């Protein structure tokens, strides 16, 4: 299963009863437009880069998701700062929920998605892991 489909499934589950009417393929398509992709699938290194590139608290959040310690939570305002208000609004409209619900759902899944695909401070997988190390190396 692709990372985009996993993310879409997690998003729908995160919304609980509000997510039961959502279509998986619609959410996949909306995520594909919201989040960075490479070769048609989610590019985790570029996604981490959206947070680390902001510096400060957002970089520290991303570092906690990559490491083996407890993940720091992501709030709606931090998510919007990293991804952009217009993009989050557009995502919400495409999946058929309000912006707050969409942002809350995304904030709930992204830390776990990154954490499950990383170990010891680096993303799993050859090129993705190398890219993450390169990105994070600039901040430490």
Coordinates of C-alpha atoms in Angstrom, one line a residue:
X1 CA 0.0 0.0 0.0
X2 CA 1.3 3.5 -0.9
X3 CA 2.1 6.0 1.8
X4 CA -0.6 8.3 0.4
X5 CA -3.2 5.6 0.9
X6 CA -1.9 4.8 4.4
X7 CA -2.1 8.6 5.2
X8 CA -5.6 8.8 3.7
X9 CA -6.8 5.8 5.7
X10 CA -5.2 7.3 8.9
X11 CA -6.9 10.6 8.2
X12 CA -10.3 9.1 7.8
X13 CA -9.9 7.0 10.9
X14 CA -8.6 10.1 12.8
X15 CA -11.9 11.9 12.1
X16 CA -14.0 9.2 13.7
X17 CA -17.7 9.4 12.9
X18 CA -17.0 12.5 10.8
X19 CA -14.8 10.5 8.5
X20 CA -17.2 7.6 7.8
X21 CA -18.7 9.3 4.7
X22 CA -15.3 10.2 3.2
X23 CA -14.1 8.4 0.0
X24 CA -10.6 7.0 0.3
X25 CA -9.6 7.9 -3.3
X26 CA -10.9 11.5 -2.9
X27 CA -8.8 11.9 0.3
X28 CA -5.7 10.3 -1.5
X29 CA -6.1 12.8 -4.4
X30 CA -6.5 15.7 -2.0
X31 CA -3.4 14.6 0.0
X32 CA -1.5 14.3 -3.2
X33 CA -2.2 18.0 -3.9
X34 CA -1.5 19.1 -0.3
X35 CA 1.6 17.2 0.6
X36 CA 4.9 16.8 -1.3
X37 CA 5.1 13.8 -3.6
X38 CA 7.7 12.0 -5.7
X39 CA 6.9 9.4 -8.3
X40 CA 3.2 9.6 -7.4
X41 CA 3.7 8.8 -3.7
X42 CA 4.2 10.8 -0.5
X43 CA 7.7 12.2 -0.2
X44 CA 8.4 12.1 3.5
X45 CA 11.8 13.8 3.3
X46 CA 10.2 16.8 1.6
X47 CA 7.4 16.8 4.1
X48 CA 9.8 16.8 7.0
X49 CA 11.7 19.6 5.2
X50 CA 8.5 21.7 5.3
X51 CA 8.7 21.6 9.1
X52 CA 12.5 21.8 9.5
X53 CA 12.7 24.6 7.0
X54 CA 10.6 26.8 9.2
X55 CA 13.2 26.5 12.0
X56 CA 12.5 26.9 15.7
X57 CA 9.6 25.0 17.2
X58 CA 8.6 23.4 14.0
X59 CA 12.1 22.0 13.4
X60 CA 12.1 20.6 17.0
X61 CA 8.7 19.0 16.4
X62 CA 9.9 17.2 13.2
X63 CA 13.0 16.0 15.1
X64 CA 10.9 14.4 17.8
X65 CA 8.9 12.5 15.1
X66 CA 12.1 11.2 13.5
X67 CA 13.7 10.1 16.8
X68 CA 12.9 7.2 19.0
X69 CA 11.6 9.3 21.9
X70 CA 8.0 10.5 22.5
X71 CA 6.5 12.4 19.6
X72 CA 5.7 16.0 20.3
X73 CA 2.2 16.9 19.3
X74 CA 1.4 19.2 16.3
X75 CA -1.3 21.8 16.7
X76 CA -3.5 23.3 14.0
X77 CA -1.6 26.6 13.8
X78 CA 1.7 24.8 13.5
X79 CA 0.3 22.6 10.7
X80 CA -1.0 25.6 8.8
X81 CA 2.3 27.5 9.3
X82 CA 4.2 24.5 7.6
X83 CA 1.7 23.7 4.9
X84 CA 0.0 27.0 4.2
X85 CA -3.5 28.2 5.0
X86 CA -4.6 28.2 1.3
X87 CA -3.5 24.6 0.8
X88 CA -5.2 23.4 4.0
X89 CA -8.4 25.2 3.0
X90 CA -8.2 23.6 -0.5
X91 CA -7.7 20.2 1.0
X92 CA -10.7 20.6 3.3
X93 CA -12.9 21.7 0.4
X94 CA -11.8 18.7 -1.7
X95 CA -12.5 16.1 1.0
X96 CA -15.7 17.8 2.2
X97 CA -15.0 18.9 5.7
X98 CA -14.4 22.3 7.3
X99 CA -10.8 23.6 7.6
X100 CA -10.6 23.1 11.4
X101 CA -11.6 19.5 11.1
X102 CA -9.2 18.9 8.2
X103 CA -6.3 20.6 10.0
X104 CA -7.0 18.7 13.2
X105 CA -7.1 15.4 11.4
X106 CA -3.8 16.1 9.6
X107 CA -2.2 17.3 12.8
X108 CA -3.2 14.1 14.4
X109 CA -1.7 11.8 11.7
X110 CA 1.4 13.4 10.4
X111 CA 3.6 13.0 13.5
X112 CA 2.7 9.3 13.7
X113 CA 3.1 8.7 9.9
X114 CA 6.6 10.2 10.0
X115 CA 7.5 8.4 13.2
X116 CA 6.4 5.0 11.8
X117 CA 8.6 5.5 8.8
X118 CA 11.8 6.6 10.7
X119 CA 14.3 5.2 13.1
X120 CA 17.1 6.8 15.1
X121 CA 16.6 10.3 13.6
X122 CA 16.4 9.3 9.9
X123 CA 13.6 8.2 7.6
X124 CA 13.6 4.6 6.6
X125 CA 14.6 3.8 3.0
X126 CA 17.7 4.7 1.1
X127 CA 17.2 8.0 -0.6
X128 CA 14.5 9.3 1.8
X129 CA 16.7 8.6 4.8
X130 CA 19.7 10.3 3.2
X131 CA 17.6 13.3 2.3
X132 CA 16.3 13.6 5.9
X133 CA 19.8 13.4 7.4
X134 CA 20.9 16.1 5.0
X135 CA 18.0 18.3 5.9
X136 CA 18.3 17.8 9.6
X137 CA 22.1 18.1 9.5
X138 CA 21.6 21.8 8.6
X139 CA 19.9 22.5 11.9
X140 CA 22.2 20.7 14.4

